[in-house]
mmCIF file of C-alpha atoms in Angstrom:
data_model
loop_
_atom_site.group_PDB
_atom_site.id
_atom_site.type_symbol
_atom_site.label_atom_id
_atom_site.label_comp_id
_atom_site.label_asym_id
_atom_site.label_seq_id
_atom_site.Cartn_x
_atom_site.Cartn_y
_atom_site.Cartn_z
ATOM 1 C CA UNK T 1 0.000 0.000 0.000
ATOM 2 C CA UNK T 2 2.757 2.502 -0.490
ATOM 3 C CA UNK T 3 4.638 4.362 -3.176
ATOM 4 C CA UNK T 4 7.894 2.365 -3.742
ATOM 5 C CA UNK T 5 11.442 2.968 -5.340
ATOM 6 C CA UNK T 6 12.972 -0.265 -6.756
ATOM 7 C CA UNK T 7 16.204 -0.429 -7.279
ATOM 8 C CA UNK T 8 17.928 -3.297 -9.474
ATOM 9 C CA UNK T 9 21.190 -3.019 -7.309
ATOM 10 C CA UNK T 10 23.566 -4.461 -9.053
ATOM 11 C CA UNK T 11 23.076 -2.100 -12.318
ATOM 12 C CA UNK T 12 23.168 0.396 -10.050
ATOM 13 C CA UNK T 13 25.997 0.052 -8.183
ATOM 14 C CA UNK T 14 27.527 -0.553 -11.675
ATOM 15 C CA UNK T 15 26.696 2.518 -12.664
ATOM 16 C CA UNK T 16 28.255 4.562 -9.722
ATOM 17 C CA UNK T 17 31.237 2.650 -10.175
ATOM 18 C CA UNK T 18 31.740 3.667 -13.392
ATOM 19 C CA UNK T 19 31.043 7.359 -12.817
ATOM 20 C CA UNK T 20 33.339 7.402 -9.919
ATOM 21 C CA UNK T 21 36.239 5.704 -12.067
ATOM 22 C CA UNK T 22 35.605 7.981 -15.058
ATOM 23 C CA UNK T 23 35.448 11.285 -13.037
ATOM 24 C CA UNK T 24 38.964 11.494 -10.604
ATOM 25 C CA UNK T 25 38.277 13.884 -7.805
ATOM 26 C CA UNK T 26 34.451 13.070 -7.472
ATOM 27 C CA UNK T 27 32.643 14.467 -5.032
ATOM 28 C CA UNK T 28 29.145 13.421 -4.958
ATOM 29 C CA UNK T 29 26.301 15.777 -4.806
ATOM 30 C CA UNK T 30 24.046 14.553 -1.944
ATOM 31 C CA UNK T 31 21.191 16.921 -0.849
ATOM 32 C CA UNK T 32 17.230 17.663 -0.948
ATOM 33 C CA UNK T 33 15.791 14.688 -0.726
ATOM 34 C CA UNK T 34 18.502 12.557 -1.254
ATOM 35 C CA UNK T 35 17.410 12.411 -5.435
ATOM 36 C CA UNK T 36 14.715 10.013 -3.937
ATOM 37 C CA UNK T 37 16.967 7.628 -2.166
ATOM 38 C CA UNK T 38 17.187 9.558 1.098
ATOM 39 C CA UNK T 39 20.334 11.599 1.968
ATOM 40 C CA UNK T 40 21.782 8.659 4.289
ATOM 41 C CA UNK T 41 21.389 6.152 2.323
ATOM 42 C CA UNK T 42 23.669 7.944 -0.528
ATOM 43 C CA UNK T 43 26.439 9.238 1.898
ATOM 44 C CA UNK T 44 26.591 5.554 2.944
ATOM 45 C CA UNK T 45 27.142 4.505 -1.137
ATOM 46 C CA UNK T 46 29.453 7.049 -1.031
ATOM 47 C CA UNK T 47 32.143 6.079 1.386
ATOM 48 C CA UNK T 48 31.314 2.427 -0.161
ATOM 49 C CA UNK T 49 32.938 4.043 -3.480
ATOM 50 C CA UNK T 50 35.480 5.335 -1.791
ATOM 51 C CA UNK T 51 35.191 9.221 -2.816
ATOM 52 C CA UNK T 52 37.181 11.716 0.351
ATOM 53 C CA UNK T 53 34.744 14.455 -0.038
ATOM 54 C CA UNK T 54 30.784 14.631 -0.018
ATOM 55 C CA UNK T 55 28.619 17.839 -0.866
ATOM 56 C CA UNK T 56 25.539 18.920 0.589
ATOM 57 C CA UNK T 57 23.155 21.660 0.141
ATOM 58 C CA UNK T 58 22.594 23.187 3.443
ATOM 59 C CA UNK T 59 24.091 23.213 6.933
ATOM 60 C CA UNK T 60 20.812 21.599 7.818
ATOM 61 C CA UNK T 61 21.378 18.472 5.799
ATOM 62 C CA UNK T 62 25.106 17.820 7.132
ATOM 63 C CA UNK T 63 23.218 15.875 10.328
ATOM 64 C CA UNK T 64 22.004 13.733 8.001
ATOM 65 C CA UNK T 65 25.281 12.195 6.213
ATOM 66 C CA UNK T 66 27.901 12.636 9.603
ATOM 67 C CA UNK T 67 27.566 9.496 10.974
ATOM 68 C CA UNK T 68 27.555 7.738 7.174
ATOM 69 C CA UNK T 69 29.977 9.430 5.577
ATOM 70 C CA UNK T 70 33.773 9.766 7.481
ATOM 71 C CA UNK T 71 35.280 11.743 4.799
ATOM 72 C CA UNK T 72 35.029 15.634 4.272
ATOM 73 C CA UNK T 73 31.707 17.597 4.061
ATOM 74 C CA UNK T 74 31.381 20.658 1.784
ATOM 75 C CA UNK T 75 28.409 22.461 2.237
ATOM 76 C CA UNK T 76 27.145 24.311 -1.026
ATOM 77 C CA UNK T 77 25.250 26.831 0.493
ATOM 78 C CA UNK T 78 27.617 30.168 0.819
ATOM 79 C CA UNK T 79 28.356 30.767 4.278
ATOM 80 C CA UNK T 80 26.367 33.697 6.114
ATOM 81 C CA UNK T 81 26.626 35.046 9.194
ATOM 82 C CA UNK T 82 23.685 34.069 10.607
ATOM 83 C CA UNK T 83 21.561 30.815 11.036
ATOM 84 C CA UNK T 84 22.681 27.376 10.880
ATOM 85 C CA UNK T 85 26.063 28.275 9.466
ATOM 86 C CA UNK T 86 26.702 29.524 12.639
ATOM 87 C CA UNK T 87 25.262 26.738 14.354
ATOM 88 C CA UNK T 88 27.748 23.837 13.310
ATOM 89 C CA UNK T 89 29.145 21.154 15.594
ATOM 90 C CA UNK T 90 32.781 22.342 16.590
ATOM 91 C CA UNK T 91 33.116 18.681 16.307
ATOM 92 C CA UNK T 92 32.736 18.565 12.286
ATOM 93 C CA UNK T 93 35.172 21.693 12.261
ATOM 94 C CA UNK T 94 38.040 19.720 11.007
ATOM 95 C CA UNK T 95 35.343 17.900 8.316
ATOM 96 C CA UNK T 96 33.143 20.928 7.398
ATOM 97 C CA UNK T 97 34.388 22.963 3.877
ATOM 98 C CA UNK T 98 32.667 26.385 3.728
ATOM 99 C CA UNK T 99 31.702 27.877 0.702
ATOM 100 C CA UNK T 100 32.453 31.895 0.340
ATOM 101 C CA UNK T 101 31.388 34.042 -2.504
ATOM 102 C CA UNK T 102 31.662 37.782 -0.208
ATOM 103 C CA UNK T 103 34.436 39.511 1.393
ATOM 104 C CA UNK T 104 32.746 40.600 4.300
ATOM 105 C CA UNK T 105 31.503 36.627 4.626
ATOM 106 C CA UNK T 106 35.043 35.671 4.661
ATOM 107 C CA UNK T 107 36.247 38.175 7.359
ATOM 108 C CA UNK T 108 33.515 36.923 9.326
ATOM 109 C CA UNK T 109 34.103 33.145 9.327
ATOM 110 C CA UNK T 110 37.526 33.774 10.039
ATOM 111 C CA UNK T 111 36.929 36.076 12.695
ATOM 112 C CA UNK T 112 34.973 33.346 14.583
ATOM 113 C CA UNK T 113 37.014 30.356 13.123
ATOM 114 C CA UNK T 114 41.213 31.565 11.956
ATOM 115 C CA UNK T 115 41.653 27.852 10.882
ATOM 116 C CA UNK T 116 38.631 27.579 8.884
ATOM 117 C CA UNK T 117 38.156 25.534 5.604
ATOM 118 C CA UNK T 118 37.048 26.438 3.070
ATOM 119 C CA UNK T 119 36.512 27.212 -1.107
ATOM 120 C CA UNK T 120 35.986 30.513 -2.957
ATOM 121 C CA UNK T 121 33.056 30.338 -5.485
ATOM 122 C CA UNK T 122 33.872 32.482 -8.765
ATOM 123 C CA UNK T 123 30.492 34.066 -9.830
ATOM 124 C CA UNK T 124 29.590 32.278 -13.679
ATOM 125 C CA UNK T 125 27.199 33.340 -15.727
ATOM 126 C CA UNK T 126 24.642 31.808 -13.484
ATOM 127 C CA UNK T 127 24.623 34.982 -11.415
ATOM 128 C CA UNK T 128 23.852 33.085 -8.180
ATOM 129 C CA UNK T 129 26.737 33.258 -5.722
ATOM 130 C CA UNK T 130 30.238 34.188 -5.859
ATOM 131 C CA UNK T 131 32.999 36.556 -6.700
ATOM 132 C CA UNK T 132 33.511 39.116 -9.462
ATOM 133 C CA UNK T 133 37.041 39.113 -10.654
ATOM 134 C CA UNK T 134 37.578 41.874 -9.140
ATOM 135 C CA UNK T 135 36.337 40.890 -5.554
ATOM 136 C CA UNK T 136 38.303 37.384 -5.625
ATOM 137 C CA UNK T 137 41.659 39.606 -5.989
ATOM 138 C CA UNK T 138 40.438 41.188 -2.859
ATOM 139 C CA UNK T 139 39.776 38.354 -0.943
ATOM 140 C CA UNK T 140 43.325 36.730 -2.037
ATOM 141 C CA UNK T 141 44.246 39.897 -0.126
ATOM 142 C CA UNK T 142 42.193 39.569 2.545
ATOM 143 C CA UNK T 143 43.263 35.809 3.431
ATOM 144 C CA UNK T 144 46.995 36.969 3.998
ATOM 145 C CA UNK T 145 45.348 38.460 7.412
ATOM 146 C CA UNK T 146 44.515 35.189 8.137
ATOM 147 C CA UNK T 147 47.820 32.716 7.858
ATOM 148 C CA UNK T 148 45.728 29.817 9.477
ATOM 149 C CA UNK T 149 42.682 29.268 7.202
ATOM 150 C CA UNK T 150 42.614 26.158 5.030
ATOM 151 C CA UNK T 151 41.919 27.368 1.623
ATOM 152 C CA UNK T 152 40.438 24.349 -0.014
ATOM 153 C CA UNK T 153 39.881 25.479 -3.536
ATOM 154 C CA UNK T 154 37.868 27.618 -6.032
ATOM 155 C CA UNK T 155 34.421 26.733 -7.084
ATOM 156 C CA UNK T 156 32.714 26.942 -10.077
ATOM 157 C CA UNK T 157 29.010 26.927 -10.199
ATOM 158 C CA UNK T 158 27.875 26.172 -14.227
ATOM 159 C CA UNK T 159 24.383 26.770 -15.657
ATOM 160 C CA UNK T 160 22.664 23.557 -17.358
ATOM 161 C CA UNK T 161 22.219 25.295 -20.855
ATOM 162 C CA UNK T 162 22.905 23.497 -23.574
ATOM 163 C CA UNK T 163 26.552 24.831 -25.424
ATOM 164 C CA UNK T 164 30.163 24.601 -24.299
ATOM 165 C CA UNK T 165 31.097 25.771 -21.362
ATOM 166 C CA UNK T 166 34.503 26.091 -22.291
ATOM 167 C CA UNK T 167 35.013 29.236 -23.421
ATOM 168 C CA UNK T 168 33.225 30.737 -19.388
ATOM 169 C CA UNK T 169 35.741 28.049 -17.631
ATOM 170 C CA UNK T 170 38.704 29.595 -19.261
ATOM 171 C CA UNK T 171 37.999 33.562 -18.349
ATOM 172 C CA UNK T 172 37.338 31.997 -15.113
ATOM 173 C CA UNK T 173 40.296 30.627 -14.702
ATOM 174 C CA UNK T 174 42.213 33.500 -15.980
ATOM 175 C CA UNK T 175 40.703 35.067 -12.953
ATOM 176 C CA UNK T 176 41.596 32.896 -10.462
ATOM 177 C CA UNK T 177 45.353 32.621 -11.879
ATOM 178 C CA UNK T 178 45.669 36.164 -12.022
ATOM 179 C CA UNK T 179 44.273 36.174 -8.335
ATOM 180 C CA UNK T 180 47.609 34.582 -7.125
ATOM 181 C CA UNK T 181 45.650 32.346 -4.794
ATOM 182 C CA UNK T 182 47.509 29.742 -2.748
ATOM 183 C CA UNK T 183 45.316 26.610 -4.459
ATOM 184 C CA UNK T 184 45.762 24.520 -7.002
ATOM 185 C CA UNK T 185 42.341 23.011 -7.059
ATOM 186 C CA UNK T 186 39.287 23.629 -8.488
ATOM 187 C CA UNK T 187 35.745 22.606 -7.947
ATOM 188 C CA UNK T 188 33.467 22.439 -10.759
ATOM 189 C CA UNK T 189 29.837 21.424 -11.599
ATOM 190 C CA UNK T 190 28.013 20.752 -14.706
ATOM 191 C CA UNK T 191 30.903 20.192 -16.985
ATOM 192 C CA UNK T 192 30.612 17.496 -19.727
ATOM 193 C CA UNK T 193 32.978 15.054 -19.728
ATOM 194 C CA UNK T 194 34.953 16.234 -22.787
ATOM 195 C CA UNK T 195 34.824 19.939 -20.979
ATOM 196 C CA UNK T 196 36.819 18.051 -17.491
ATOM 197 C CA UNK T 197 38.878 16.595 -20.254
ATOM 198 C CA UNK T 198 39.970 19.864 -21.548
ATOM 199 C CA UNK T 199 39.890 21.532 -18.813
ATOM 200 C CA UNK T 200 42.516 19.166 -17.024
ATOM 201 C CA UNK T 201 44.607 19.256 -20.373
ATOM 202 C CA UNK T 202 44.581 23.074 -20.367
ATOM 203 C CA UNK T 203 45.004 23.277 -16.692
ATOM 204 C CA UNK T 204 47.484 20.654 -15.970
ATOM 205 C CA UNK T 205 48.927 22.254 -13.000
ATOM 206 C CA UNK T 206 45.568 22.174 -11.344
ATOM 207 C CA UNK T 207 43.074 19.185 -9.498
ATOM 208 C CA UNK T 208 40.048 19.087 -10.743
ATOM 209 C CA UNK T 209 37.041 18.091 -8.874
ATOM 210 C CA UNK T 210 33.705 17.605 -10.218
ATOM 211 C CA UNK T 211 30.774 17.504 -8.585
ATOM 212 C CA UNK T 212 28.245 15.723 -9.860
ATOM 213 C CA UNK T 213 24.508 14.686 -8.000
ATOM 214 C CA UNK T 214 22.019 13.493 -11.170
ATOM 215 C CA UNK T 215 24.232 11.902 -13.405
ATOM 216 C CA UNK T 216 25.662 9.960 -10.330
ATOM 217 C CA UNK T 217 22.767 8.831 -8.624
ATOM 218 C CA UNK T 218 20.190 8.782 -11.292
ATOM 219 C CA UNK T 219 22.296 7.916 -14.523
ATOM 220 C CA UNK T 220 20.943 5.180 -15.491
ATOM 221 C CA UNK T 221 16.917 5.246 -15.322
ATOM 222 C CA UNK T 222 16.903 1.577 -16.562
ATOM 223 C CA UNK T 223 18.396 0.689 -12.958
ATOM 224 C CA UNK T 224 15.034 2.326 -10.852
ATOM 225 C CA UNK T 225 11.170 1.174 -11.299
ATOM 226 C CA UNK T 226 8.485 3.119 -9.698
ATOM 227 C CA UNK T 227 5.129 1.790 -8.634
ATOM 228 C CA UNK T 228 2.186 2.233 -6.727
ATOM 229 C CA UNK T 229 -0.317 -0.073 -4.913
ATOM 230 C CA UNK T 230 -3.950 -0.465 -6.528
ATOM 231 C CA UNK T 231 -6.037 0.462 -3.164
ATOM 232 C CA UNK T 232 -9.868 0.295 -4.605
ATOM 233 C CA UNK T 233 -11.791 0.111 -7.474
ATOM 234 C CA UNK T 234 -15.261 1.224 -8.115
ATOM 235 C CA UNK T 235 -17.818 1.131 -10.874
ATOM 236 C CA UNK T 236 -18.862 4.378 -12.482
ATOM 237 C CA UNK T 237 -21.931 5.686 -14.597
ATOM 238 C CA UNK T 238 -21.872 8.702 -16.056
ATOM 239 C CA UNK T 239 -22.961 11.110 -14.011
ATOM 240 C CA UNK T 240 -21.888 9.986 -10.773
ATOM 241 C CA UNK T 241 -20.666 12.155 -8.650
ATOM 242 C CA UNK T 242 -17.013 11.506 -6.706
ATOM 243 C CA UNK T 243 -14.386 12.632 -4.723
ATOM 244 C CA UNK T 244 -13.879 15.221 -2.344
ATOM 245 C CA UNK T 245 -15.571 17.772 -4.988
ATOM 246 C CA UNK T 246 -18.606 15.689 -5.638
ATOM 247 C CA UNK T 247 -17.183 15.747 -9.331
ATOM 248 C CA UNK T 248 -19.467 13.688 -11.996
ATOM 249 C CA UNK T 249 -18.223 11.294 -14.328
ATOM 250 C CA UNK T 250 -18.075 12.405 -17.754
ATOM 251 C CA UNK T 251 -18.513 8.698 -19.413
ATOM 252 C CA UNK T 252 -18.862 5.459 -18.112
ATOM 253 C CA UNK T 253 -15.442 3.177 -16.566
ATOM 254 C CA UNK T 254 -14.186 3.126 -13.174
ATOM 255 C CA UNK T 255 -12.760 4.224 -10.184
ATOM 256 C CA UNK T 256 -9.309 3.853 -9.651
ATOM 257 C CA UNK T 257 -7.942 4.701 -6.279
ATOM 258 C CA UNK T 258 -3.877 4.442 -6.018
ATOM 259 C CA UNK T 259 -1.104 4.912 -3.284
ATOM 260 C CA UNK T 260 0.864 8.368 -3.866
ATOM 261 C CA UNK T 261 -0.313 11.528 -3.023
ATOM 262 C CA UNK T 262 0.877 15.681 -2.369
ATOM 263 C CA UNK T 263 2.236 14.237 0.661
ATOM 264 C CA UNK T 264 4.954 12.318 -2.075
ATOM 265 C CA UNK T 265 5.000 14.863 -4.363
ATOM 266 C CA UNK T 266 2.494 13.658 -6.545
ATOM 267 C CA UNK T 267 0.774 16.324 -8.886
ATOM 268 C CA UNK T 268 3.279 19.065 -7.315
ATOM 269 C CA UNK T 269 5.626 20.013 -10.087
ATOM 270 C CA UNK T 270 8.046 22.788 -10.278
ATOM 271 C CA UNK T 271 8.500 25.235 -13.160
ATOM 272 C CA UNK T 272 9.700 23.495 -16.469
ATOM 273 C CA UNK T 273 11.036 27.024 -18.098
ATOM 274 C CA UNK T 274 10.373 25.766 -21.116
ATOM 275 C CA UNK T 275 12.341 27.057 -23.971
ATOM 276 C CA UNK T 276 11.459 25.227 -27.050
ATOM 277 C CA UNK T 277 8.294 25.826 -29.106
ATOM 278 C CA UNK T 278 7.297 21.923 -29.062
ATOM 279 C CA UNK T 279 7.257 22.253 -24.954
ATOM 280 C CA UNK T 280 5.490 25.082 -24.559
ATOM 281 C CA UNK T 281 2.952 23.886 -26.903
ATOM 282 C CA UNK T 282 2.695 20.816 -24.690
ATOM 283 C CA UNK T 283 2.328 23.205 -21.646
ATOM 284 C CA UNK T 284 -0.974 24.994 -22.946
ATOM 285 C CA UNK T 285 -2.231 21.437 -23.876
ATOM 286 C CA UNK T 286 -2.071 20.538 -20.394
ATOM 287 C CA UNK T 287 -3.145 23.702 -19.214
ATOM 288 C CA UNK T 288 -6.451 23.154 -21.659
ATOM 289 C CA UNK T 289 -6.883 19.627 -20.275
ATOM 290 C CA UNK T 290 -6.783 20.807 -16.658
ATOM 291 C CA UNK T 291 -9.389 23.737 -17.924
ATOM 292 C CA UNK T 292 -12.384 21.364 -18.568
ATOM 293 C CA UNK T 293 -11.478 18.558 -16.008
ATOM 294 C CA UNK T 294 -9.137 15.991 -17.686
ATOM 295 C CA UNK T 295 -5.396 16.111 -16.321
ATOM 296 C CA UNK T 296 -2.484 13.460 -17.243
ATOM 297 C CA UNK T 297 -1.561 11.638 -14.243
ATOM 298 C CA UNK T 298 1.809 10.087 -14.150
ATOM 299 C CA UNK T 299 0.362 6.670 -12.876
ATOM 300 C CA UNK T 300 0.104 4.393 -15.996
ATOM 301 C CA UNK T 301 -1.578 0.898 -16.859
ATOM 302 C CA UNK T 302 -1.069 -1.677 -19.203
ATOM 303 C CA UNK T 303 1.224 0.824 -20.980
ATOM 304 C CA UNK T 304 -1.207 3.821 -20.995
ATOM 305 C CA UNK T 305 -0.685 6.947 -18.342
ATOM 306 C CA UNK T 306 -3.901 7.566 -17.013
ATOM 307 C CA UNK T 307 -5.969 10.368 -15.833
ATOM 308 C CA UNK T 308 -6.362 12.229 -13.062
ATOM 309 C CA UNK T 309 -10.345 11.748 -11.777
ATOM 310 C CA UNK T 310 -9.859 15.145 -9.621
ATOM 311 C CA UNK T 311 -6.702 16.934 -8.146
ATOM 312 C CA UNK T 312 -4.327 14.383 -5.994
ATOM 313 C CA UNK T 313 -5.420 13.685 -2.302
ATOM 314 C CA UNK T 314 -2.720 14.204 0.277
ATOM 315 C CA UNK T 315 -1.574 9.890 0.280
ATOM 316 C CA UNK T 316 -3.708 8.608 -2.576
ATOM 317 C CA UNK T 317 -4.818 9.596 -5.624
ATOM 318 C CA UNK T 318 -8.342 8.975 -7.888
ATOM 319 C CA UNK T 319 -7.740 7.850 -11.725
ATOM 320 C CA UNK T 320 -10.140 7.640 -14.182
ATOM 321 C CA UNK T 321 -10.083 4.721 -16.033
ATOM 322 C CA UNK T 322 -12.269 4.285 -19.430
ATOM 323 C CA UNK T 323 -14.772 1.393 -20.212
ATOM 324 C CA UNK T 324 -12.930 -1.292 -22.079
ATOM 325 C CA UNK T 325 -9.620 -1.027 -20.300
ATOM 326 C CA UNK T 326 -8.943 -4.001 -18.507
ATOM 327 C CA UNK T 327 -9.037 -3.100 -14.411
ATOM 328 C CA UNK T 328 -6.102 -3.708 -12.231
ATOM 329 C CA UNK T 329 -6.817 -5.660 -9.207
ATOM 330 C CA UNK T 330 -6.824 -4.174 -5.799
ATOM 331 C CA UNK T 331 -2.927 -4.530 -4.248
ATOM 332 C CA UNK T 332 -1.878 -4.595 -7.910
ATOM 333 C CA UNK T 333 1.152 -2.254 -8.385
ATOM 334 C CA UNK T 334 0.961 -0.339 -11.221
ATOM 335 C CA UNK T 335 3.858 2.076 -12.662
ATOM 336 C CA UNK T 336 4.262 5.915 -12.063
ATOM 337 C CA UNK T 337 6.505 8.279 -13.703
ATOM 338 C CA UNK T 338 8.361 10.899 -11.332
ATOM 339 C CA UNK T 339 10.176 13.648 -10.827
ATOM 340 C CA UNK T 340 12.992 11.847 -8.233
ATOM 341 C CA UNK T 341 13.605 15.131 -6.888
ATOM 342 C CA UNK T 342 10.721 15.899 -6.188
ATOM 343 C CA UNK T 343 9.476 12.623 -4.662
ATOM 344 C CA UNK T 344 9.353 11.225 -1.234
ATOM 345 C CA UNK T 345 8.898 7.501 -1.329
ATOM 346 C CA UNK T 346 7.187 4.988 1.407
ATOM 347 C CA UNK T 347 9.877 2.402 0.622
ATOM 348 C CA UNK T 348 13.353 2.110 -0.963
ATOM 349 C CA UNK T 349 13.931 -1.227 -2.324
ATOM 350 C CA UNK T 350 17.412 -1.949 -3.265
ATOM 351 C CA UNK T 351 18.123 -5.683 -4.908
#
């Protein structure tokens, strides 16, 4: 009676392997909900591969991987002088990498902590967090007031566009040469693996460590099988009313009442920003089909994604299912396309 992640182990366990041979330096991504699997459970497959270094997203999330994970934690979030950054266990001290992308941020961690770790993030052209040229030469200057902080690296945040990102990493890195920074290592995300390639070539002097969280842990979609449980089915006549809206059926078929709700992160989806023509047009279709009452659910049977019989309840949802299609039978699983994400399962089953 649940929503449930399977997990054919052994292709997936494969598949990290692989990723972690092909990409020296990995540090895997592990944050939000753990891409599905649960944070834990990931910084545990991490020290099984071996990798020194983990990232997460948020101060928050590093009591979630510290007692799975032995290596060193880098926490993605810039450090900011207030909230959980300036909560963290004095024990992890020694594990914790800060990221810094202000001046004024960097005086202040080392104020409270000389002997901090931690990475400078170079802004990109994602325009999120980071340094201007200009203000990573100043806080090269600023870290000679500090002799004892551990500068770990520079970071390098990339956007997902499609195009090479070579011709960004290599300003960049005329930046951070020109800053005369004590490091020779630099943390990057997003890069293709002919861009690390070239990157390494052009930068031979330099480590490179990716960090990568998708095409890690969900690489290969053939490894991971989502279902949910068949809870009830009832007969319907059009006209009959349903659901929490006292809805009527437009047609005649049935009832279908399926684990996976809100509560999972079922029928919550966050904003595509589609670009192309052919997805936008697929947006207003949906957008018409929600208009008069028919939305695409992701559950599917015998091949076929069915429909939505009114919005998602908060641990189940209601399909409608047309006369003439055969009817699953109650504690049936049936399959469901998600956003991983997005998604918070009942059960992870690993083979």
């Amino acid at each position: 009676m649940s929503l449930i992640l399977s997990v054919d182990g052994d292709r997936w366990r494969a598949h990290l392997r692989a990723v972690a041979d092909a990409n020296p330096g990995l540090v895997p991504v592990i944050k939000g909900n753990g891409y599905g699997f649960t944070r834990g459970r990931l910084a545990r497959k991490a020290q099984w591969l071996g990798v020194d270094t983990i990232a997460v997203g948020t101060y928050d999330e590093l009591e979630h991987v510290r007692t799975r994970f032995d290596g060193s934690l880098l926490v993605l979030t810039p450090w900011r002088p207030f909230g959980s950054a300036l909560e963290v266990d004095p024990a992890l001290a020694d594990r914790v990498v800060h990221t810094i992308g202000r001046v004024e941020d960097l005086v202040g961690l080392l104020s409270s902590q000389p002997d901090a770790r931690l990475v400078l993030e170079r802004m990109t052209s994602m325009q999120r967090h980071g340094f201007s040229a200009r203000e990573l030469w100043a806080a090269a200057g600023t870290l000679q007031r500090f002799p004892r902080a551990r500068l770990d690296g520079i970071a390098m945040h990339l956007p997902l566009a499609q195009g090479s990102h070579l011709a960004e990493v290599s300003r960049l890195m005329n930046d951070v040469v020109a800053a005369g920074l004590d490091t020779r290592t630099i943390w990057v995300s997003h890069l293709t693996d002919t861009e690390l390639a070239a990157l390494r070539s052009s930068y031979a002097d330099y480590t490179v460590r990716p960090r990568i969280g998708t095409d890690l842990w969900l690489g290969d979609r053939t490894a991971l099988h989502v279902t949910a449980t068949v809870l009830d089915v009832h007969d319907l006549e059009r006209g009959d009313a349903f659901g929490y809206r006292a809805r009527t059926a437009p047609k005649s078929g049935h009832l279908l009442i399926v684990s996976g709700g809100t509560a999972h992160g079922i029928g919550l989806e966050a904003p595509q920003g589609a670009s192309s023509i052919k997805a936008r047009a697929a947006t207003l279709a949906r957008g018409g089909m929600d208009a008069v009452g028919f939305v695409r659910s992701p559950f599917s049977t015998d091949g076929k994604q069915r429909l939505f019989a009114e919005p998602p309840h908060m641990q189940a949802s209601m399909l409608f299912l047309p006369a003439g299609a055969r009817v699953p039978a109650i504690g049936e699983r049936i399959d469901v396309r998600v956003r991983y994400t997005a998604t918070a399962f009942d059960r992870v089953v690993v083979s």
